[in-house]
C-alpha positions as a LaTeX table, in Angstrom:
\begin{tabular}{lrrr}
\hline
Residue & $x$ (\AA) & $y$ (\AA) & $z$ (\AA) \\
\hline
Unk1 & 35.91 & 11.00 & 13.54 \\
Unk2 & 34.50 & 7.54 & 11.91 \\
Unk3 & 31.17 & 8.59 & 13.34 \\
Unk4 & 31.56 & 12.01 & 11.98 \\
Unk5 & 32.57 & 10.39 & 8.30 \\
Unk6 & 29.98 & 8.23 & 8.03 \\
Unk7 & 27.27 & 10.66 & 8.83 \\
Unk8 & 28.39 & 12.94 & 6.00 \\
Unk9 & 28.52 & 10.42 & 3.53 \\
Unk10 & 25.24 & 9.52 & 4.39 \\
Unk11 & 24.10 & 12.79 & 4.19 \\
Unk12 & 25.84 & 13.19 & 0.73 \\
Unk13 & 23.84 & 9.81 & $-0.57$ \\
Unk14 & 20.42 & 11.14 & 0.65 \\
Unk15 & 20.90 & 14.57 & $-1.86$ \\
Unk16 & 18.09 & 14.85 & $-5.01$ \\
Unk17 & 19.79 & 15.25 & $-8.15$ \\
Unk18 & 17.57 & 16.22 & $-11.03$ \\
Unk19 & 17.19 & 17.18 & $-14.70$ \\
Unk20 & 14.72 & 18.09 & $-16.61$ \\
Unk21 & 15.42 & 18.40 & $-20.86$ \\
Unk22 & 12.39 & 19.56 & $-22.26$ \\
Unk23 & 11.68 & 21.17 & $-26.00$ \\
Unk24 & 8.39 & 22.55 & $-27.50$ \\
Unk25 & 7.70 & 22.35 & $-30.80$ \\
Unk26 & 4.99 & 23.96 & $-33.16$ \\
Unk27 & 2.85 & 22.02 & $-36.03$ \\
Unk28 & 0.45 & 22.83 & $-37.67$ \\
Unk29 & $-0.13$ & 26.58 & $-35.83$ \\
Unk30 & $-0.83$ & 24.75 & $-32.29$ \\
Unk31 & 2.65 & 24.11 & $-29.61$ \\
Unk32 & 3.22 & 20.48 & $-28.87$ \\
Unk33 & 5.19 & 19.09 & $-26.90$ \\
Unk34 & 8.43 & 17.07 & $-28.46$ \\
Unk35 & 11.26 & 15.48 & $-26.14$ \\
Unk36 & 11.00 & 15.29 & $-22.89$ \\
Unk37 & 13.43 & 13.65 & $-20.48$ \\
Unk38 & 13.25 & 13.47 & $-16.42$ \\
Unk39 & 15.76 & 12.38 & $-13.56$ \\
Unk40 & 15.49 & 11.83 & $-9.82$ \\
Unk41 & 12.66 & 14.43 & $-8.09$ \\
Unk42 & 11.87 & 16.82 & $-11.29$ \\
Unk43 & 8.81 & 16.39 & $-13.76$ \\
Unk44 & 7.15 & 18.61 & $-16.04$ \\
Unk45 & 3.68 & 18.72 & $-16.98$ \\
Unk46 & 1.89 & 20.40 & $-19.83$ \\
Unk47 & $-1.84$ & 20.46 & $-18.72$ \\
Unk48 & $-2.99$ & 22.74 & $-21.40$ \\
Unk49 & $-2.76$ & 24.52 & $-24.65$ \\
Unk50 & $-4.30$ & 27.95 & $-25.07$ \\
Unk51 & $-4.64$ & 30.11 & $-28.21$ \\
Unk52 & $-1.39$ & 28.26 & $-30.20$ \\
Unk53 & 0.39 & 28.65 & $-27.03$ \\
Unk54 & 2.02 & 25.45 & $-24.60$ \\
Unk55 & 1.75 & 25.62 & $-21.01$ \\
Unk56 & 4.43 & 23.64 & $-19.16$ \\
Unk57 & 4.48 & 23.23 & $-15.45$ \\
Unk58 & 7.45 & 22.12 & $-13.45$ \\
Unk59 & 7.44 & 20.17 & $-10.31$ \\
Unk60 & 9.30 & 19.11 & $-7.75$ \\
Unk61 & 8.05 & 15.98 & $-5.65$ \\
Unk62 & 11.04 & 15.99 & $-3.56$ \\
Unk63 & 9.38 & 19.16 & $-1.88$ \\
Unk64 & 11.76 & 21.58 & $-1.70$ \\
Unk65 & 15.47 & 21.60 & $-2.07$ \\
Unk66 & 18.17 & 21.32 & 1.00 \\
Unk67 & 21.76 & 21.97 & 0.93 \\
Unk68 & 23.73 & 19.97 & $-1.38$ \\
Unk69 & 21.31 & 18.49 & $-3.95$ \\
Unk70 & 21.59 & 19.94 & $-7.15$ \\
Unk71 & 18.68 & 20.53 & $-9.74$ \\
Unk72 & 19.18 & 21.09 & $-13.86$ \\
Unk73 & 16.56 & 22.50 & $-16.15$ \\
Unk74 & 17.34 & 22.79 & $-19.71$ \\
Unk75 & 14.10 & 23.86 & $-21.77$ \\
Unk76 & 14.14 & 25.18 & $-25.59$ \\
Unk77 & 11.58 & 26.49 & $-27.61$ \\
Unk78 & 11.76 & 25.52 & $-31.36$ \\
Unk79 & 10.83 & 27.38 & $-34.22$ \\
Unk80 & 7.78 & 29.59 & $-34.12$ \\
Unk81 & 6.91 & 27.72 & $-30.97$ \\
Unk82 & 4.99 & 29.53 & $-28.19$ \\
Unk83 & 5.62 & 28.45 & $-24.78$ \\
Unk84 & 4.61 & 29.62 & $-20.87$ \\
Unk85 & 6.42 & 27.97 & $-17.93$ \\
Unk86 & 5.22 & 27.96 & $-14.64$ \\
Unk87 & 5.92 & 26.08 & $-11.22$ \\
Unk88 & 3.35 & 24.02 & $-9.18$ \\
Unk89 & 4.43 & 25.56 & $-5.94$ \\
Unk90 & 6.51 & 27.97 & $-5.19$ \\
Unk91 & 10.11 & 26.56 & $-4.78$ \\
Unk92 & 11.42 & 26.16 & $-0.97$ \\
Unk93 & 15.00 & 26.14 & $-0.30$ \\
Unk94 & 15.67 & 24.42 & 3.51 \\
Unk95 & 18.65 & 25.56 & 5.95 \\
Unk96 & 21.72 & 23.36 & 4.99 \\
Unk97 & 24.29 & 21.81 & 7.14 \\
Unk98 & 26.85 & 23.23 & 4.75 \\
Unk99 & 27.02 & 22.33 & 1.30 \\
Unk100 & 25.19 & 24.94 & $-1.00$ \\
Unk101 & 21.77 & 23.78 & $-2.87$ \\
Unk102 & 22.81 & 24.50 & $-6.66$ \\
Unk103 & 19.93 & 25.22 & $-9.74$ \\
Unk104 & 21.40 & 25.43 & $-13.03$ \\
Unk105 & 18.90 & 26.65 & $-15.78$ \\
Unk106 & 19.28 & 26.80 & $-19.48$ \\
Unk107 & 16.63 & 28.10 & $-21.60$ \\
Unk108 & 17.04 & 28.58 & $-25.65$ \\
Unk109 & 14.27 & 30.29 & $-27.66$ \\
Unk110 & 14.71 & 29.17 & $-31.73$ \\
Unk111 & 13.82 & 31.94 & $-34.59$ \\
Unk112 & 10.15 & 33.18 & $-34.42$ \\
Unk113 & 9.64 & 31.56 & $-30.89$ \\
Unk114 & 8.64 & 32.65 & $-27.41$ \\
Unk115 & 8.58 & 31.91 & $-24.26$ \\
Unk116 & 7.37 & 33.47 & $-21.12$ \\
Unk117 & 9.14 & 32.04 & $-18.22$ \\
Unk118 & 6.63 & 32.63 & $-15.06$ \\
Unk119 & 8.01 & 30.29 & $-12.06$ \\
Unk120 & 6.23 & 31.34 & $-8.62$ \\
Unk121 & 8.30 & 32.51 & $-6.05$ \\
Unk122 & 11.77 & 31.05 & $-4.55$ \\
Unk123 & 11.48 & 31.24 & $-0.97$ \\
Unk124 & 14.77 & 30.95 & 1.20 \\
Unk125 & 14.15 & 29.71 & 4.56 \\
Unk126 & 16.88 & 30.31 & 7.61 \\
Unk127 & 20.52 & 29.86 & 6.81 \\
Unk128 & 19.62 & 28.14 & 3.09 \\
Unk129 & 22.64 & 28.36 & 1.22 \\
Unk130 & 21.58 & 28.50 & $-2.80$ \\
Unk131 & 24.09 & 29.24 & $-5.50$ \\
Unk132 & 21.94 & 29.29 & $-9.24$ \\
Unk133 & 22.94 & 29.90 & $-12.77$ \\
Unk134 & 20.59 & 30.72 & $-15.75$ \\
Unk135 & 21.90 & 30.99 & $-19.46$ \\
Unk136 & 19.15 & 32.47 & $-21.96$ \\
Unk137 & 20.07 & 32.14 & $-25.64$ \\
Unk138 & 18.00 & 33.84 & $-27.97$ \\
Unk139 & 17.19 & 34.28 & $-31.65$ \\
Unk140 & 17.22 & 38.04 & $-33.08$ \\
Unk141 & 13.45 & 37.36 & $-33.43$ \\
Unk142 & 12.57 & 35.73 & $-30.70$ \\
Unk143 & 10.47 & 36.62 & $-27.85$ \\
Unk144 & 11.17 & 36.93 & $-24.25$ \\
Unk145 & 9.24 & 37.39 & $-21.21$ \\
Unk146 & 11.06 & 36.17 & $-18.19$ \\
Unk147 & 10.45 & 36.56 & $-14.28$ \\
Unk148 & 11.72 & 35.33 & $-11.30$ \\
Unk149 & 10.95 & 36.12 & $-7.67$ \\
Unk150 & 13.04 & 35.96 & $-4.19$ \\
Unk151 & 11.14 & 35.82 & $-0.84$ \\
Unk152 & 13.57 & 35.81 & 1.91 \\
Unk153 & 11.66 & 33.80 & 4.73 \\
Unk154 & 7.71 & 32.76 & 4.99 \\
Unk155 & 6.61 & 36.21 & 5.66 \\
Unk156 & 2.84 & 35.34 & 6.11 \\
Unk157 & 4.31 & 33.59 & 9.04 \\
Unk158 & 6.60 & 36.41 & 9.66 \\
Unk159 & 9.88 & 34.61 & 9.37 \\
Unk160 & 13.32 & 36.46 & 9.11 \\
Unk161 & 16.47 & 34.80 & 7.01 \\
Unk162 & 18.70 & 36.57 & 9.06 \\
Unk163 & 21.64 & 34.42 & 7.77 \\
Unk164 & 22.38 & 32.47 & 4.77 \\
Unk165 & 23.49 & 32.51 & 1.06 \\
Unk166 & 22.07 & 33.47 & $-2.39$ \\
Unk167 & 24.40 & 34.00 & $-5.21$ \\
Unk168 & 22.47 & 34.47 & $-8.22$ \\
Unk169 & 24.41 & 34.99 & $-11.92$ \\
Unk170 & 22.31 & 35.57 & $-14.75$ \\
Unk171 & 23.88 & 35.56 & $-18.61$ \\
Unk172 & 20.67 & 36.46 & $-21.23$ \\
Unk173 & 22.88 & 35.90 & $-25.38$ \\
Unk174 & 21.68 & 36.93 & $-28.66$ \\
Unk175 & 22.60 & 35.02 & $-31.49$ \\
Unk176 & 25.80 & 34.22 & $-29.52$ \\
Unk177 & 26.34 & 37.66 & $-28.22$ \\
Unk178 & 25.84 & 38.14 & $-24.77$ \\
Unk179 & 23.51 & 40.91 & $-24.10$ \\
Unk180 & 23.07 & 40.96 & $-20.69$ \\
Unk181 & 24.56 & 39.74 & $-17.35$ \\
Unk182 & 23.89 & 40.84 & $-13.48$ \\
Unk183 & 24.82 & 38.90 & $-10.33$ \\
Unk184 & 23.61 & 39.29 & $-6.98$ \\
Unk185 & 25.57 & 37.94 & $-4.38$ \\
Unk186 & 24.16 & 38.32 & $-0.42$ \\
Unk187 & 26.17 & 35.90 & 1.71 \\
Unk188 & 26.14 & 36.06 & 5.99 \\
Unk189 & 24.20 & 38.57 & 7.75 \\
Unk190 & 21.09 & 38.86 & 4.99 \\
Unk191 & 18.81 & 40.33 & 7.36 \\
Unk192 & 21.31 & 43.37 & 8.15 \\
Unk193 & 22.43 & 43.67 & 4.46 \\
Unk194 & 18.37 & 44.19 & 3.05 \\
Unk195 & 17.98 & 46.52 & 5.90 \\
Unk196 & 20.10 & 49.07 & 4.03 \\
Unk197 & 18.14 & 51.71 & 1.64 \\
Unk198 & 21.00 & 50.95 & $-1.03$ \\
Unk199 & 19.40 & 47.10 & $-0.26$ \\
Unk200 & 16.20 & 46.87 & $-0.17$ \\
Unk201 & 15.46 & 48.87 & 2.71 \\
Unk202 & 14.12 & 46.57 & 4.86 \\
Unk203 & 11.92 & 44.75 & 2.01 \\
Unk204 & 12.15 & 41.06 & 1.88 \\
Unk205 & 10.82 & 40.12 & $-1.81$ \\
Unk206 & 12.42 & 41.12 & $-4.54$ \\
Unk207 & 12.00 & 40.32 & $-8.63$ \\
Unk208 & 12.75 & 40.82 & $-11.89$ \\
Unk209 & 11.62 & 41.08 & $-15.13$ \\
Unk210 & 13.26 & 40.92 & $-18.20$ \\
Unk211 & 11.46 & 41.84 & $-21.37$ \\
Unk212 & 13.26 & 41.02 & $-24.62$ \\
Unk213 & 12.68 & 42.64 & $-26.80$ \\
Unk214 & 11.95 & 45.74 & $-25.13$ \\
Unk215 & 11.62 & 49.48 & $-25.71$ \\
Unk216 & 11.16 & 52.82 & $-24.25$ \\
Unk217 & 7.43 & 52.28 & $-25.57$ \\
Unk218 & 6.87 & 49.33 & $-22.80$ \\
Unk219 & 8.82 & 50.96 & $-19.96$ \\
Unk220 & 6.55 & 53.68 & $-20.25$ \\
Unk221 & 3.31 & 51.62 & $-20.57$ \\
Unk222 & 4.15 & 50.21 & $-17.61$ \\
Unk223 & 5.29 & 53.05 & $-15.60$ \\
Unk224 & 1.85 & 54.14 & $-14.95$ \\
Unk225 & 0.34 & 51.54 & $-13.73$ \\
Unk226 & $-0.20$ & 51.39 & $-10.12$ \\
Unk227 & 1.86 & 49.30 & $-7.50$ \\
Unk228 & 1.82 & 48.50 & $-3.92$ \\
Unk229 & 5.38 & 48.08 & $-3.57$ \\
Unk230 & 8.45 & 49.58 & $-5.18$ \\
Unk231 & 9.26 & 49.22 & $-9.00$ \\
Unk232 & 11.68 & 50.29 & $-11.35$ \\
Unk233 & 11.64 & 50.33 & $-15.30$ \\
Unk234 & 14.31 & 51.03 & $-17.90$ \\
Unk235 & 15.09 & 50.30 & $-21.15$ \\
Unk236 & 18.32 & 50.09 & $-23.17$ \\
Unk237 & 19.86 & 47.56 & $-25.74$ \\
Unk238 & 16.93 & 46.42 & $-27.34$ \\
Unk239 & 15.70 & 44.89 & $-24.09$ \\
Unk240 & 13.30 & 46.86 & $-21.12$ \\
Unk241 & 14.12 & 45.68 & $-17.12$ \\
Unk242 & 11.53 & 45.78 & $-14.38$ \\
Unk243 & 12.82 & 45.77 & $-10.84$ \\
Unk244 & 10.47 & 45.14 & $-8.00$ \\
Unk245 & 10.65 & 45.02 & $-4.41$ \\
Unk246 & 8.05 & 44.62 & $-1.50$ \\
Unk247 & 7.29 & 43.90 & 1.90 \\
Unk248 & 6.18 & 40.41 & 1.53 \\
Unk249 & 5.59 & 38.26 & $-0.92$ \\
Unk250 & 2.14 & 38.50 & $-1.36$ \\
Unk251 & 2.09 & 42.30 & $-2.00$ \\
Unk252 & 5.10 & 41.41 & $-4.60$ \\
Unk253 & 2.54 & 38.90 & $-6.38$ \\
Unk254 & 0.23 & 41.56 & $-6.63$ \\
Unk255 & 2.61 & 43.87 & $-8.27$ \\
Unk256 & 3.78 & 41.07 & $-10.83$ \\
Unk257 & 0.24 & 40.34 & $-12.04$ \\
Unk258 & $-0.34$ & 43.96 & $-12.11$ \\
Unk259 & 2.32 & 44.43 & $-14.42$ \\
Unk260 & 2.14 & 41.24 & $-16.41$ \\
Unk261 & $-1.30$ & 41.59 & $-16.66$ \\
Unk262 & $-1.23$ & 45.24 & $-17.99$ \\
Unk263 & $-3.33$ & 45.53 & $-21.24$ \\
Unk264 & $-1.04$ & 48.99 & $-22.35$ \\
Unk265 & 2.33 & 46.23 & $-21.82$ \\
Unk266 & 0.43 & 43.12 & $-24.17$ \\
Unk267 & $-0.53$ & 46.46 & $-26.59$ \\
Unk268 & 3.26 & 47.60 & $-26.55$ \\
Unk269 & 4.16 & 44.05 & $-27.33$ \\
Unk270 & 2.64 & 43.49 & $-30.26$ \\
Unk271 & 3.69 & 39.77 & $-30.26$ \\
Unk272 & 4.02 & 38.10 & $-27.23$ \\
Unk273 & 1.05 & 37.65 & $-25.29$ \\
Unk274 & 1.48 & 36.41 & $-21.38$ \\
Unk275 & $-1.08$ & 34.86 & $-20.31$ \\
Unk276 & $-0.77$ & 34.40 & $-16.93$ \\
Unk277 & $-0.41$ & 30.87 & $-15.35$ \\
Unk278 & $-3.89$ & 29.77 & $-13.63$ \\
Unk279 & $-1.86$ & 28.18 & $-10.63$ \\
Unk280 & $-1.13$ & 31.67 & $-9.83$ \\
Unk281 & $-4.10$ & 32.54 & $-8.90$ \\
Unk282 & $-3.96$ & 29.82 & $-5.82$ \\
\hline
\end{tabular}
């Protein structure tokens, strides 16, 4: 039992807690970058500055996460700021012993600022255990473009996460107001539960895209495009949703860039322009 004791709290002293508190702030037409603090594994980077616009990238020298350590992010985009955020690598979250690996995100975008939140793909390995929050506030006037991507297992290695847990809770606020909240919740048996059509039929990479705001006019701009995968658009409450799923994750990048990179979609903006990250294209 000593034995037992000891090796947990061991275990429980080798965990990475992180935080990264990071704002962007715009002078003279051109994004620059204006507090920035970092703990234990996270860093952020801005290695360029394109067209008025800040690029920010986000890494982890820890390597991945495991069970139990727990990562914060809080990021804000001041006033008439412009701001894309990207990850060095996609994100790899190990098989715990246990305890659950927990992300906590909080991103504000200030009046007449955007932000185009572009991480590369979380990828849950084995038994992982991951429990993540993300709180969006926004401006009326602000700009949104936010994705994030699920691979369940290395599938170029053709890996199965046939157990685990991912609970995933989402909460995107207007001036106060929430506008928009969705949780996904797949805890035991993942393998069996994506193996249902109701699921993902079998898929293993999955994303969203939220698009604030959003309209019936950029739904259907992107509706036409051609995809590889599955994907879903809709539009309601001043905001426009883009569900995707594929077989692996590569085919899922291609979809993303696809849609991000549509020309009709920057057109239908008429504001935001994503420009996507050049580590995606490694």
């Amino acid at each position: 039992m000593r034995r037992t004791s000891a090796l947990a709290d061991e275990f429980a002293e080798n965990r990475a807690v992180g935080r990264i508190a990071f704002s962007a702030q715009q002078k003279a037409g051109t994004t620059r970058q204006a507090r920035l603090f970092e703990e234990g594994p996270l860093r952020l980077r801005c290695p360029n500055s394109l067209a008025g616009a800040l690029e920010a990238m986000i890494v982890n020298t820890a390597g991945g996460v495991a069970g139990g350590d727990s990562l914060q992010l809080h990021l804000s985009v001041d006033e008439n700021a412009r701001l894309t955020v990207t990850t060095a690598a996609a994100e790899k979250i190990y098989r715990s012993l246990g305890a659950d690996a927990v992300i906590d995100v909080y991103l504000k975008v200030e009046s007449g600022a955007a932000l185009a939140w572009l991480p590369q793909e979380t990828i849950l390995f084995d038994r992982a255990r991951l429990r993540r929050t993300i709180r969006i506030d926004v401006a009326q006037d602000a700009q949104l473009v936010f994705a994030e991507t699920v691979v369940f297992g290395r599938t170029g290695r053709g890996e199965e996460v046939a157990h685990g847990r991912l609970i995933d809770r989402w909460h995107l606020y207007c001036e106060g107001r929430l506008l928009h909240a969705e949780s996904l919740r797949l805890d035991g048996a993942i393998a069996e539960k994506l193996a249902h059509r109701a699921v993902t039929g079998g898929n293993v990479a999955i994303a969203t895209v939220l698009i604030y705001p959003g309209d019936e006019m950029i739904a259907e701009a992107l509706r036409v495009q051609k995809f590889c995968g599955e994907v879903g658009l809709s539009a309601w409450k001043g905001m426009a949703i883009a569900r995707l799923c594929a077989r692996d994750g590569a085919t899922l990048k291609r979809d993303l860039i696809a849609l991000l990179g549509n020309p009709d979609f920057a057109a239908a903006q008429s504001g935001l322009r994503v420009a996507l990250p050049r580590l995606w294209a490694s």
